[in-house]
Each structure stands twice: as C-alpha cells, then as structure tokens.
Short mmCIF file of C-alpha atoms in Angstrom, two decimals:
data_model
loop_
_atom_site.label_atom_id
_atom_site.label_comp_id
_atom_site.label_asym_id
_atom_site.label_seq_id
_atom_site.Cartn_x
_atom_site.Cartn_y
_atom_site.Cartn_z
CA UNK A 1 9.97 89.98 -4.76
CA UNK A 2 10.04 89.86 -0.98
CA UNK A 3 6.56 89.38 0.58
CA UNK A 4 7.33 89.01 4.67
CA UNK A 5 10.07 88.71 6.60
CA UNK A 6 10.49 87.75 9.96
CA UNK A 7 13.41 88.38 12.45
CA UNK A 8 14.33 86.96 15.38
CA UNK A 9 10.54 86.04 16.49
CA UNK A 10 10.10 84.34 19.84
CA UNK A 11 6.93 83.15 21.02
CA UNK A 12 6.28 82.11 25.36
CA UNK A 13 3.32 81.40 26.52
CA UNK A 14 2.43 80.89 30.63
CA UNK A 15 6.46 80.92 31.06
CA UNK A 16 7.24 78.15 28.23
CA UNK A 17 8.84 79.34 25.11
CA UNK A 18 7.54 78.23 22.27
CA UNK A 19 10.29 79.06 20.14
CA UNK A 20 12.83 81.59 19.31
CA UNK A 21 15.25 83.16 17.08
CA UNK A 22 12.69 82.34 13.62
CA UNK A 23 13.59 83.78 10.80
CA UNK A 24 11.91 83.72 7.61
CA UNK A 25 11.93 85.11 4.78
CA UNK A 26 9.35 84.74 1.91
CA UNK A 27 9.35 85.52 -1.75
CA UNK A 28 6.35 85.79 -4.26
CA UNK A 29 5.38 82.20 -5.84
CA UNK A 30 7.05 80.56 -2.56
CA UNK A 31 4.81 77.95 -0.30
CA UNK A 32 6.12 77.40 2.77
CA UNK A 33 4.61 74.47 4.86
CA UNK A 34 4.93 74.79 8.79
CA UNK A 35 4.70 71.79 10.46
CA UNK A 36 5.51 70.32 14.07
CA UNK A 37 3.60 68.70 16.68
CA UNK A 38 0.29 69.72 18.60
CA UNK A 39 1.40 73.06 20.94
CA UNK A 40 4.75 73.46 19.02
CA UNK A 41 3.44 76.74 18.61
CA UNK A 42 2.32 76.80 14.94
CA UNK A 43 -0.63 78.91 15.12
CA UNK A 44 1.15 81.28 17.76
CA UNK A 45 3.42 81.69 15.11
CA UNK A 46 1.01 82.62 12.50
CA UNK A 47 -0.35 85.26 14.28
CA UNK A 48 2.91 86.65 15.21
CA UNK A 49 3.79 86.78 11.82
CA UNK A 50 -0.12 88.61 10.81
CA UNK A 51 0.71 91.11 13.51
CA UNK A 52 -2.59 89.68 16.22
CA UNK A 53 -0.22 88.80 18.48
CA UNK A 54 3.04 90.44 19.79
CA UNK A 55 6.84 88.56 19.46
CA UNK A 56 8.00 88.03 23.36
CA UNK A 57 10.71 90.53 24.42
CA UNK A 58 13.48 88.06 25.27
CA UNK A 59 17.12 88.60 27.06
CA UNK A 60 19.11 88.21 23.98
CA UNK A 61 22.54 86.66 25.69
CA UNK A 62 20.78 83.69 27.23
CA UNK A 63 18.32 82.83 24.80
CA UNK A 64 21.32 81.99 22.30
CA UNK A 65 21.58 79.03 25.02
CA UNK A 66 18.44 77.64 25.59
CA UNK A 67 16.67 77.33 22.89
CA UNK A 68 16.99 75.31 19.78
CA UNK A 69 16.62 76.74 16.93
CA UNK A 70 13.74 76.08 14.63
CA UNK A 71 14.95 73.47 12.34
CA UNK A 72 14.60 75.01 8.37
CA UNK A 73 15.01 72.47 5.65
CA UNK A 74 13.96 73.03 1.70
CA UNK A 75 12.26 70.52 -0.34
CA UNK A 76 14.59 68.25 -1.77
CA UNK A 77 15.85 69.12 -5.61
CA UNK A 78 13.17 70.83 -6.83
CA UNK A 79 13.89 73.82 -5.33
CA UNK A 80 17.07 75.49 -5.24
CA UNK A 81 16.82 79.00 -3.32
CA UNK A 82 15.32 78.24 -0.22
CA UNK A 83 15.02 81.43 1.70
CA UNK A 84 13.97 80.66 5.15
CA UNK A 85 17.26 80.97 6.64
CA UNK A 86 18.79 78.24 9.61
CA UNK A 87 19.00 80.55 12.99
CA UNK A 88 22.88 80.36 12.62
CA UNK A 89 22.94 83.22 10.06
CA UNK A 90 21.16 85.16 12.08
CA UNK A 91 24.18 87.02 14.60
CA UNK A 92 22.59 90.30 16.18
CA UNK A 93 25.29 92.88 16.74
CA UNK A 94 24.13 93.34 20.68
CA UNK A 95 24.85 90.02 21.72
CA UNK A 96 27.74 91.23 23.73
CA UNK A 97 25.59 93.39 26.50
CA UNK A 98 23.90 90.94 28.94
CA UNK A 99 20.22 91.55 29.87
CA UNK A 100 19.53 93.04 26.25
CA UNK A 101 16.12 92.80 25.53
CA UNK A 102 15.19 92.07 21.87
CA UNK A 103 11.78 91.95 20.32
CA UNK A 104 11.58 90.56 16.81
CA UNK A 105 9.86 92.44 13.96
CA UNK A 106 7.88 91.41 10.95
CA UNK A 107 7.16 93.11 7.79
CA UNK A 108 4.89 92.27 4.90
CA UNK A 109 5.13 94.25 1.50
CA UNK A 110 7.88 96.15 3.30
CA UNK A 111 5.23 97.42 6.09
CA UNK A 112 5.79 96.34 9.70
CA UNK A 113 3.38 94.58 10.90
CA UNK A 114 3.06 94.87 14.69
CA UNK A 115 3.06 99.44 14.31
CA UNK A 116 0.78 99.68 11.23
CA UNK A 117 -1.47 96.65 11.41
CA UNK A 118 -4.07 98.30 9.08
CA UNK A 119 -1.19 98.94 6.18
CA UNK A 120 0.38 95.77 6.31
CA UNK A 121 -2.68 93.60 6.11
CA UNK A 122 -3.88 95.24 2.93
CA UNK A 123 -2.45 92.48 0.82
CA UNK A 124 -2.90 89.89 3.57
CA UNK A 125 -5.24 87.08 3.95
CA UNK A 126 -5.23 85.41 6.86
CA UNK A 127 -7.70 81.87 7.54
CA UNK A 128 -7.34 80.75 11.43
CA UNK A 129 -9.19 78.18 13.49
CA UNK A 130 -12.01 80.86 14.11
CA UNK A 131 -13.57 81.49 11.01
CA UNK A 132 -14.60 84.99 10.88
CA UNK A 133 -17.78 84.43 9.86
CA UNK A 134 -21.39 84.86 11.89
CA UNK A 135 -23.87 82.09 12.58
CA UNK A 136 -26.69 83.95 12.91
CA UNK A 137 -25.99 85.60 9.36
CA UNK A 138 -26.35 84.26 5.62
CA UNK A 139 -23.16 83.18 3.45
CA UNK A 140 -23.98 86.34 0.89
CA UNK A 141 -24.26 88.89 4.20
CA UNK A 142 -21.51 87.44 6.10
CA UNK A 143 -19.25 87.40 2.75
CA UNK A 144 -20.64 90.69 1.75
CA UNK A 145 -19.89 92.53 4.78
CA UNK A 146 -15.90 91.32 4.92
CA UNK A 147 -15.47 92.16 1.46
CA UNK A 148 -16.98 96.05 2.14
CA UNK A 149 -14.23 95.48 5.01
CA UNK A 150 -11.54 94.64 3.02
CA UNK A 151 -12.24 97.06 0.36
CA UNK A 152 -13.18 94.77 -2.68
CA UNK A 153 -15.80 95.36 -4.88
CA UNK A 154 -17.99 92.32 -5.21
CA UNK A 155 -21.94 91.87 -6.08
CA UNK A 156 -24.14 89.95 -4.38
CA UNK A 157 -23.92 87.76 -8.41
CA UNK A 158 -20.70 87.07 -7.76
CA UNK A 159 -20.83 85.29 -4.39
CA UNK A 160 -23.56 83.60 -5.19
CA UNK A 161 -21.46 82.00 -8.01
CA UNK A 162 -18.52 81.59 -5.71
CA UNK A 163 -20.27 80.00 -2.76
CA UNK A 164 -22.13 77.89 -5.86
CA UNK A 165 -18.66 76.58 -7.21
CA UNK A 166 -17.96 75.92 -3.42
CA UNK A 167 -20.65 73.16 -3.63
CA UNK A 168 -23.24 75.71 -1.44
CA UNK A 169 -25.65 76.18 -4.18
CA UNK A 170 -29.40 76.85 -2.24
CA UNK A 171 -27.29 77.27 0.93
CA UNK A 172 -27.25 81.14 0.46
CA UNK A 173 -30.13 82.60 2.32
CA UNK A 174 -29.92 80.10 5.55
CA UNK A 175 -28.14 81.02 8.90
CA UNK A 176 -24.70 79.51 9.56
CA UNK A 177 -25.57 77.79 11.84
CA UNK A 178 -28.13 75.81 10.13
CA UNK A 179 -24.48 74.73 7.80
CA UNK A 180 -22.44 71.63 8.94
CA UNK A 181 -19.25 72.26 9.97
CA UNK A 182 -17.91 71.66 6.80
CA UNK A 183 -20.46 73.80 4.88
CA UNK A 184 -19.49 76.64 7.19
CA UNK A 185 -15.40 76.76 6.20
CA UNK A 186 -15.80 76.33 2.64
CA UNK A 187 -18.20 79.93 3.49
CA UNK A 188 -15.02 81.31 5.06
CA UNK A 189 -12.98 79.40 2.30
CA UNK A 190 -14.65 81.86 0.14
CA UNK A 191 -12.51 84.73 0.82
CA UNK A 192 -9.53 83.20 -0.78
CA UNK A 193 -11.95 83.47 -3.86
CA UNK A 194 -12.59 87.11 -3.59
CA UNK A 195 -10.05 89.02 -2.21
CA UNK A 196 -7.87 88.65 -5.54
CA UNK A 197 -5.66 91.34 -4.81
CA UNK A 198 -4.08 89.47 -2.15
CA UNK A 199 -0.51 88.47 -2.57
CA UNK A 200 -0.16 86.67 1.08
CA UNK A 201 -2.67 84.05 2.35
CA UNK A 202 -1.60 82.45 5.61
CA UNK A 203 -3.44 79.35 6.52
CA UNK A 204 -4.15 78.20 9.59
CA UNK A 205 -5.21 74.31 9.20
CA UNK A 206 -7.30 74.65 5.75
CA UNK A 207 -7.86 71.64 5.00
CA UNK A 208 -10.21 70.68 8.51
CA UNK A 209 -13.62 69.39 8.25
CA UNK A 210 -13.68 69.69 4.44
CA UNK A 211 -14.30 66.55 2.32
CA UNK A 212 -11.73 65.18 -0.60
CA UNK A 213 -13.37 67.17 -3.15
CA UNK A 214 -12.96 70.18 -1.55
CA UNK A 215 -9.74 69.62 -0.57
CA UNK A 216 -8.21 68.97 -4.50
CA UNK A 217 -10.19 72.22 -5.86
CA UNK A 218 -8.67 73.86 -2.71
CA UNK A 219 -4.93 72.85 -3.28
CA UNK A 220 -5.62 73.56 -7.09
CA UNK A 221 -6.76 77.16 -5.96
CA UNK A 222 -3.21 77.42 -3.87
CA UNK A 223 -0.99 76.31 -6.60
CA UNK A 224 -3.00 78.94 -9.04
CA UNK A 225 -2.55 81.61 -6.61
CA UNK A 226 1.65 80.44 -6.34
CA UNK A 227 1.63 80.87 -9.97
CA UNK A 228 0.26 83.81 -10.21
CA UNK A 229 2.67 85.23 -8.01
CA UNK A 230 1.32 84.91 -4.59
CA UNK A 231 3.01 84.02 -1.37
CA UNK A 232 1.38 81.30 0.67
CA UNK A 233 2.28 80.27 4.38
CA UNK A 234 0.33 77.50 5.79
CA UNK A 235 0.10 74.96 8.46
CA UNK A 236 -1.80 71.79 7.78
CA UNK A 237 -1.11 68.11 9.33
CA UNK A 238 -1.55 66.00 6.12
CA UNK A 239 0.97 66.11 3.16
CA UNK A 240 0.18 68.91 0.66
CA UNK A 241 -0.60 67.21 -2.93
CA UNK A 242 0.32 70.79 -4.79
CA UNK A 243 2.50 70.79 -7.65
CA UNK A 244 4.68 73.20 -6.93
CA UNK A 245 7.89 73.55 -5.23
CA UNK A 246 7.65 73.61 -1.06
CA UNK A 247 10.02 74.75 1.09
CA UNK A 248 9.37 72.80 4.74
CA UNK A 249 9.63 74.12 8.08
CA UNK A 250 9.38 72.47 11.38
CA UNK A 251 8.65 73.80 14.14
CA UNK A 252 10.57 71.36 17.76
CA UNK A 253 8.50 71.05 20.38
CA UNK A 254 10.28 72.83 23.46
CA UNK A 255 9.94 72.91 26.97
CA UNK B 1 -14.47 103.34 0.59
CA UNK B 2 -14.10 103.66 4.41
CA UNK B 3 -17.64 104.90 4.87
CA UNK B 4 -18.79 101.81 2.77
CA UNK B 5 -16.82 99.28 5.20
CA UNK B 6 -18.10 101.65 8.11
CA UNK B 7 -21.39 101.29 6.92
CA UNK B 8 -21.07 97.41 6.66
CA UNK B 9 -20.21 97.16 9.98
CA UNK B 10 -23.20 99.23 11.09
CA UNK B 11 -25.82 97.23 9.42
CA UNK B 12 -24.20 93.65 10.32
CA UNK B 13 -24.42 94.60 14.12
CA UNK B 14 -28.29 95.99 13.09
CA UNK B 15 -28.75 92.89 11.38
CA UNK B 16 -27.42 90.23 14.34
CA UNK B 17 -29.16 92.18 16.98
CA UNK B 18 -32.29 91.89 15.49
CA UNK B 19 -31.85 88.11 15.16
CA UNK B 20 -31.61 87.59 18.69
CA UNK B 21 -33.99 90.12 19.65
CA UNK B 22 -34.41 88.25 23.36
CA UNK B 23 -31.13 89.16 24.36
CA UNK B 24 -31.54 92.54 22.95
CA UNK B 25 -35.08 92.55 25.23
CA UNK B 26 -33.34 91.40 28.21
CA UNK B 27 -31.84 94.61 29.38
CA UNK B 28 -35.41 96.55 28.85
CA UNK B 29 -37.12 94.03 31.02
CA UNK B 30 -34.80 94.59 33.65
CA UNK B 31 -34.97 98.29 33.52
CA UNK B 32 -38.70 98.24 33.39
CA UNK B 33 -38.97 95.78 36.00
CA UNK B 34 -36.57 97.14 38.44
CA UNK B 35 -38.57 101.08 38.12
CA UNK B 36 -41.76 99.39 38.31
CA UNK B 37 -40.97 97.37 42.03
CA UNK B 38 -39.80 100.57 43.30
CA UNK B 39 -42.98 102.64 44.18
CA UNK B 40 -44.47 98.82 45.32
CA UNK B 41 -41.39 98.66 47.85
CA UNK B 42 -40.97 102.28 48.76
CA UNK B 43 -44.51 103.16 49.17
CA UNK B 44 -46.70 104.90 46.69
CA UNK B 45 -46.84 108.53 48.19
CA UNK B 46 -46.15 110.66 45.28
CA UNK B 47 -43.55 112.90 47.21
CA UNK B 48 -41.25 110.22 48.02
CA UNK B 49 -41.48 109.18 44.69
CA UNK B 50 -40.93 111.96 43.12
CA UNK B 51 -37.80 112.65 45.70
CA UNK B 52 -36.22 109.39 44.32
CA UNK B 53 -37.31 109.39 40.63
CA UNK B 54 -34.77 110.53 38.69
CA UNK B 55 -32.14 108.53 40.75
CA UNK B 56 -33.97 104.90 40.42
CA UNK B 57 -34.36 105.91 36.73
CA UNK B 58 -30.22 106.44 36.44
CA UNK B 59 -29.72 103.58 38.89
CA UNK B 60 -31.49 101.32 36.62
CA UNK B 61 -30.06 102.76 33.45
CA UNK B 62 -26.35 102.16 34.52
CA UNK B 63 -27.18 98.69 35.38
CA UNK B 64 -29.41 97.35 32.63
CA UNK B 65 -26.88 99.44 30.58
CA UNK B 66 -23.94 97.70 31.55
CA UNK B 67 -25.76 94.33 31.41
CA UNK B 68 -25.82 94.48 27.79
CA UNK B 69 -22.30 95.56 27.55
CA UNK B 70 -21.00 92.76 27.67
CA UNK B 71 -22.05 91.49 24.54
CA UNK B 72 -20.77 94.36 22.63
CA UNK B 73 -17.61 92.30 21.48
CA UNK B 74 -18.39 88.91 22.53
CA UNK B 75 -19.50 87.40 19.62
CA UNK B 76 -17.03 88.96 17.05
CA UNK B 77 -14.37 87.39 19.51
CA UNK B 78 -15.32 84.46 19.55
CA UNK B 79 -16.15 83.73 15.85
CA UNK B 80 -12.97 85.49 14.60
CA UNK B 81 -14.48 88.71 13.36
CA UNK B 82 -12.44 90.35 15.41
CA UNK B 83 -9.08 88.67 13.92
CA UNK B 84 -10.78 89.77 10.66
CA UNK B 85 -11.36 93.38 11.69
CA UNK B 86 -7.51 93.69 13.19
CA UNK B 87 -6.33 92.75 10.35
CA UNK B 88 -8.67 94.67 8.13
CA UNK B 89 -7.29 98.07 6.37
CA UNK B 90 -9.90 99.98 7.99
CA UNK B 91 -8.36 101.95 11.76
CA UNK B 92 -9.46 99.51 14.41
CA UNK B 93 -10.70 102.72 16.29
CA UNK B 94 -13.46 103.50 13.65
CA UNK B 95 -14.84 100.31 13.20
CA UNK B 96 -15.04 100.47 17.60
CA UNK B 97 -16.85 103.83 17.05
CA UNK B 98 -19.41 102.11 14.79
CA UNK B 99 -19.93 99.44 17.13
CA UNK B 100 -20.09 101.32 20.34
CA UNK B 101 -22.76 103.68 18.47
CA UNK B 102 -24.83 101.00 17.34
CA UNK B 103 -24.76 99.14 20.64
CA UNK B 104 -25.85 101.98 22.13
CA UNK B 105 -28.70 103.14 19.64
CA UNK B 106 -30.04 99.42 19.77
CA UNK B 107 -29.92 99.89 23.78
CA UNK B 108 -31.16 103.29 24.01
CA UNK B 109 -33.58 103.86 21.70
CA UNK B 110 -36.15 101.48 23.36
CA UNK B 111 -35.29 102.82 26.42
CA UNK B 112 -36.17 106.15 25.65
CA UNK B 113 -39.39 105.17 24.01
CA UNK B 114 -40.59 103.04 27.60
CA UNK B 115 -39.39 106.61 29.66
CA UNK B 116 -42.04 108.59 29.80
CA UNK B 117 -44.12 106.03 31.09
CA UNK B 118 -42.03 105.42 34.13
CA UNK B 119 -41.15 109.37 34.45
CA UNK B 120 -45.45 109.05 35.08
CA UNK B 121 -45.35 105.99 37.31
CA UNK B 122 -42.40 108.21 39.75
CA UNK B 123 -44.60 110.78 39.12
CA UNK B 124 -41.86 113.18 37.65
CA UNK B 125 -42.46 116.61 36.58
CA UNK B 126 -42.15 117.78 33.10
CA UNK B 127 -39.28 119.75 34.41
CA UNK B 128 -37.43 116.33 35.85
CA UNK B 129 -38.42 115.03 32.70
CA UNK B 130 -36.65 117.17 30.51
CA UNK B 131 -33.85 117.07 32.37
CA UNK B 132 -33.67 113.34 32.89
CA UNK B 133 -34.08 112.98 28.92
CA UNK B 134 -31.20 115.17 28.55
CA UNK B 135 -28.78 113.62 31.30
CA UNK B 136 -29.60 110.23 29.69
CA UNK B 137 -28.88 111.59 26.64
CA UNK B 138 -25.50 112.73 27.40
CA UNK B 139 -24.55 110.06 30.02
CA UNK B 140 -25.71 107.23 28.50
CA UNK B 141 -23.31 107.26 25.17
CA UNK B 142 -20.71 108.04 28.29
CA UNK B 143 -21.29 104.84 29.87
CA UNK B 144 -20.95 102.95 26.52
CA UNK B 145 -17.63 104.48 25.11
CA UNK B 146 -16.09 104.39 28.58
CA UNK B 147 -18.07 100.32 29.30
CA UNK B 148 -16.78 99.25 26.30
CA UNK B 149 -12.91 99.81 27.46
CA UNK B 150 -13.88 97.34 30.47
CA UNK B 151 -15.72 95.02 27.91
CA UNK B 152 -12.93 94.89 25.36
CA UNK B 153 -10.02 93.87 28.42
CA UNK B 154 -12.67 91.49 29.79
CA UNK B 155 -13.37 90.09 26.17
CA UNK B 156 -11.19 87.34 26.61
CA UNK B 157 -11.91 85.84 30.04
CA UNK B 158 -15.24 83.59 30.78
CA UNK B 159 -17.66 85.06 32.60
CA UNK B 160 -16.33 88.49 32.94
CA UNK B 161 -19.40 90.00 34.06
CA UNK B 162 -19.28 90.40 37.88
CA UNK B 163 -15.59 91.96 36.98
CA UNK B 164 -16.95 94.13 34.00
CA UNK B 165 -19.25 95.44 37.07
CA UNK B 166 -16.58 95.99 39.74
CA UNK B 167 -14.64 97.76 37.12
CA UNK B 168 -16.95 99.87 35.64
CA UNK B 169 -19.48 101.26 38.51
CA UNK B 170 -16.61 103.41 40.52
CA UNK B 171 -16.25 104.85 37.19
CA UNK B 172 -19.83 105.83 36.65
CA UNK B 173 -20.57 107.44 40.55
CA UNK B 174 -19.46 111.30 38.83
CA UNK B 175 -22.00 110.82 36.50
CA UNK B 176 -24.46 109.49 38.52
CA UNK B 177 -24.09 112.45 40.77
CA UNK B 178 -24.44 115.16 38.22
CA UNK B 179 -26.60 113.53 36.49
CA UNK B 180 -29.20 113.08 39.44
CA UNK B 181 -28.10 116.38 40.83
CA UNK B 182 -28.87 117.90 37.33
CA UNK B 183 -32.37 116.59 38.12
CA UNK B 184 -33.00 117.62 41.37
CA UNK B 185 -32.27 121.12 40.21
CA UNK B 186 -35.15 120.51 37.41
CA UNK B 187 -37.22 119.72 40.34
CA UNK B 188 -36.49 123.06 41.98
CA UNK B 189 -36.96 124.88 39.11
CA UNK B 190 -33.77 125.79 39.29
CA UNK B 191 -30.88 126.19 36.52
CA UNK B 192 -29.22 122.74 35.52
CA UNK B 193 -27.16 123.68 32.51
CA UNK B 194 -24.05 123.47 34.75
CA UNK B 195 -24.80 119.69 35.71
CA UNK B 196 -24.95 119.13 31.89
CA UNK B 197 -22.45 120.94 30.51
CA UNK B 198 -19.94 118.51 32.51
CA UNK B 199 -21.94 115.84 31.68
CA UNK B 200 -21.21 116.85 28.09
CA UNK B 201 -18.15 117.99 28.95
CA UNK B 202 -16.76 114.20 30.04
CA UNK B 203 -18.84 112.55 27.25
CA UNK B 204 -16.01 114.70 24.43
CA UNK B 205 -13.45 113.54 26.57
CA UNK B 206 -14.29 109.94 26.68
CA UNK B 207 -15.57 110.07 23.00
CA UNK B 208 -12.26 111.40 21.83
CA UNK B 209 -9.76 108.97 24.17
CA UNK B 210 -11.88 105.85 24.47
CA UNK B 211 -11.68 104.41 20.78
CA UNK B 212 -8.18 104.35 21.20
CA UNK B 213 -7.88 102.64 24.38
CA UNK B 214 -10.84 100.41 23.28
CA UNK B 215 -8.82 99.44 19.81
CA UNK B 216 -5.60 98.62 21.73
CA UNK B 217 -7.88 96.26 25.04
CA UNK B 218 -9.23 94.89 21.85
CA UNK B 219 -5.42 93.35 20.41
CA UNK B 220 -3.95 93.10 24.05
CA UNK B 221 -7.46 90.73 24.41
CA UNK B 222 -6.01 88.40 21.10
CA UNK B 223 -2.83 87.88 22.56
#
C-alpha cells in the first residue's frame, strides 16, 4: 500500500536550490533513510514532504539543466523493490514550453498535502528539531494536551506508564524545563508511543541527545512499527542498527 | 472530538499564562501606570480630566493591548507547537480562535476589573462609564483578532515589536475614533448606539475574516 508520494519537489532557499526534481515514493513496512551533508536540505525536505513548508515553483526547461538530481540508491540485496525512483523516470509532458512553472505535489494516504493539511496529517507523525512540547508544562499535560489534539484517547494511567518505560519515572509532575535535554525528547519521543494509529512517522534527527539505551528501545520501537505495517521516513547522521530492510537516499549538496 | 482538542488548547494557554504570571502582569502595570501619570501631568482639574478620560483610557488600552500581543504565538513557534498544531487534524483557524479568545480573556479580564477605579481617578461619569465598558468591550476583542494577523506574519522575525506597532496602530485610529466619539456622546447625554453598532459592526467582520488570514500568516511564518 502506497503511504506518500512525492513529485517533482524542489526546495531554494535565499536564491540557492536545495534540490530538485525528488521523487519518492513510499510503501507501508518501507524505511527510508535520508542522508547528506549539513544544509543539503534534509529537514527542508521533510517539511516539504509534511506539508509546513511549500515546494519552490521552478521554470521547468532550465531546471532539467542545473541541477543534479538527488542520487536514489536501495540497500544492497536485501531488498528488491526499491520504490524511490532515480529523477530520470520522471519526464513531465510540459517540458517543451519554456518558462513553465511547475510546483511539485505531495500526497499521503492519497490526500495532498500542501491543500488539505488537516486531512493528510491524520495518519502522520511528524518529530522535528523543535520538539513540540512546553517548558513551562508537565510531561502528563504537555502529552495530554497533543493527544486531545490529535484525537487519541489516552488516560493520564497510560502516560504515566509510557513516560515510565521512557526511563522518566518521578519526572511527571516537574516543568520541562527542570528536564535535561535528553529527558525532554524522550517526553516528545513519547508520541511515537501513543499515537498508534499512525501509519507515517517522519523523523527529523531522533536519535539527538538521547543516551545508548534509549537509542536501541527506540530503533526496536521503529522496526515494530515497520512490521506492523507502518511507513517510516527519517533523517539521522549515525548508521541505523534496525533489522529491517532500508532503502537509502542521499541528498548532494548543491550550490 | 473537536471541542475536546478545542478545549485542550484553551486550558494549556490558561495553564502557561498562569505560570508566568509577570509577563501576564506586565501589560496591567503599564495601563495602570500610564492612566495614573496623566491627571499628575495634565493637571488635576476635574473638567479637563473628564474632557480627556475616555481617550487616555483607549489610548492606553490599544497600547498595553498590543504589548501583550506579541506573545500570543511566540512561544508555540518557537517550541514547535505550532508545527504540531499545522499538522494536527483539527482546522488551523479554530485552534487560532481559541487562542485569540483566551489571549484576550487573560488580557481583558483584569483590565476590566482595575476600570472603574481609573474611570474615578478621570473622574468619568457613570454615563462615560457605561459607554467606555461597552466600547472596550466591543473594540478590544477587535484589536486582538485583527493584532493577531500582524503577530502571526511577525512570528518569525526577532524582535518584531516596534514593526507589530507600525503595522497595527493605522489600523486601530477608526476604532479609536468611534470608540472615543461613542464616549463623548455618553458625556453629552446624548445617543451613542450608532458609535457602537459600527464598533460591533467591524468586530463581525474581523471575527469572521481574521482566523483565516491569521491560519494562513501562521504557515507562510514556517516557511
């Protein structure tokens, strides 16, 4: 089953494109691993692909030019269908007019993204470098209060035992901001514990600030969540220990 | 289920403005400090007073008002509750409503309480009174809804005050004008139900157009 696809997305920032002509295409159970250098445009991407940010409106004819593609490769026999396509594939039918403008589109669960936001993110989880969460609230409120948001029914029992198996046991009733750094992202580490009817977690750098420990129970939770039919996108500097098949992608740096 | 998250949303912002209550205090102070220098500067002879009143009390409303604005969204932007709301299945625009509501109670309220003691130190008639309660009633949720489209395009830039100000005041002089006009009929004895009713009138109109343009500052802000 297809969870999100991406067309054509191009990404410029202060008249430097990131990227362009990114395709992808992801199926339930897949992990796909973005990597690429610091500002290769890996978190841009991201939240293209949640729908926080809009794809650039390029000038299709040139950009076929300039930019190199983003370079897809799959994980080496262990997976056969990789589905994140090379940019070759990817011929639009108006390439012939000049000074066509072409915006790509994303849809998860078959919903576009970037027109019905609210829709699309139903099933979505997304983790980025801000955390979401409140330091002048508790774990339980600040957990409490995104799950009312996000429709799931939770009681306050049931975070407690989450944020306990999270290594926060006592930790409940302080401030955030009384938490080390580490304390405070297995809090927003959380949600991938409660919001079980996701079937899309994109992760923005999961694995900062949080100690070994954390880090094997976290990749255990990803591979359960693959198996059980999920769709994981993620972005993380070290090697993923998950034992499951990953397709790679790698994002060039441009200029 | 979308009450629920509304509801959520409603007590979090109760909840976080209570726990930094200085900030919340900050706009009160100013408000009762700037009303109280005013008879020391202007003299205390009751009819000047009363002849400039109502329009120190607005004066000071708009700005304490707006000086509070700005932390309407600036904490949800920059912890990521914001990303969390976007991409939340509840309509941007409601969750705005809540906020802009709450804001405004947690501003207001206070305000409202400290009045009547500054309607007696501009020594106001009841008549003035009532009608400053009511234009304050009507303008001030005005000057949220329509603030909080300057606050949500400033969200993203450091130190956006000073802008937030130059953005927002030309937008504010109508009401000002009715509102202190609505007053100075009060004083008169006069009819002021006119004054109001376009008060009230622009409050719908900003009330039904501002979430929207709110919601969409608020994603043009993220990328």
């Amino acid at each position: 089953m297809t969870i999100l696809v991406a067309q054509n997305i191009a990404c410029e920032k202060s008249d430097r494109r990131l990227f362009s002509d990114v395709n992808i295409h992801l199926s339930a159970s897949q992990l796909i691993h973005l990597t690429g250098e610091n500002g290769a445009g890996k978190t841009s991407l991201l939240r293209i692909l949640v729908g926080l940010s809009a794809p650039a409106r390029i000038e299709s004819a040139p950009a076929r030019f300039e930019s190199a593609p983003a370079r897809v490769e799959s994980a080496p026999a262990r997976f056969e269908s990789a589905h994140a396509r090379p940019e070759s594939a990817s011929a639009k039918p108006d390439d012939a007019s000049t000074n066509e403008f072409t915006q790509g589109r994303v849809e998860i669960n078959g919903t576009d993204v970037h027109s019905n936001t609210d829709q699309a993110s139903e099933k979505l989880l997304y983790f980025g470098h801000k955390q979401g969460v409140s330091q002048l609230l508790t774990p339980v409120e600040n957990l409490m209060s995104w799950c009312k948001l996000h429709n799931i029914v939770v009681s306050e029992a049931d975070i407690i035992t989450i944020l306990g198996e999270l290594g926060l046991t006592g930790l409940e009733d302080l401030p955030l901001k009384n938490l080390s750094a580490g304390q405070q992202r297995r809090v927003s580490l959380a949600k991938l514990w409660l919001k079980t009817h996701a079937n899309l977690w994109v992760l923005d750098e999961p694995f900062t600030a949080l100690d070994v420990n954390l880090i094997a129970s976290l990749e255990n939770k990803i591979r359960e969540f693959l198996q059980s039919g999920g769709a994981v996108l993620m972005t993380s500097h070290q090697a993923l220990n998950i034992d499951h098949p990953i397709t790679n992608m790698h994002l060039e740096y441009q200029w | 289920m979308v009450t629920k998250a509304l509801l959520a949303v409603f007590k979090k912002d109760i909840a976080l403005a209570y726990r930094q209550i200085a900030e919340l205090m900050q706009p009160l102070m100013f408000f009762v400090l700037v009303i109280t220098l005013f008879p020391l500067a202007v003299g205390p002879s009751p009819e000047t007073l009363q002849r400039i009143g109502g329009g120190v009390i607005w004066v000071a409303a708009i700005l304490s008002l707006l000086l509070g604005m700005e932390r309407l969204f600036r904490d949800d932007f920059a912890d990521g509750t914001l990303e969390q709301y976007i991409l939340s299945p509840i309509p941007l625009y409601l969750i705005v409503v809540v906020k802009v509501l709450t804001h405004w109670l947690m501003h207001i309220v206070p305000l409202f309480l400290i009045s009547p003691l500054l309607a007696l130190f501009l020594n106001l008639s009841v008549d003035m009174y009532v009608a400053l309660m009511l234009t304050l009633l009507l303008g001030t949720p005005l000057i949220s809804f329509v603030g909080a489209i300057g606050v949500a395009l400033t969200v993203g830039l450091h130190r956006g005050g000073v802008l937030l100000a130059l953005l927002l005041i030309p937008i504010f002089i109508p009401l000002l004008i009715f509102a202190t006009s609505a007053i100075e009929s009060a004083s008169m004895l006069l009819p002021y139900q006119p004054q109001l009713a376009i008060i009230g009138a622009m409050l719908l109109f900003s009330v039904a157009l501002s979430p929207m343009a709110i919601a969409y500052s608020l994603k043009v802000s993220q990328s």
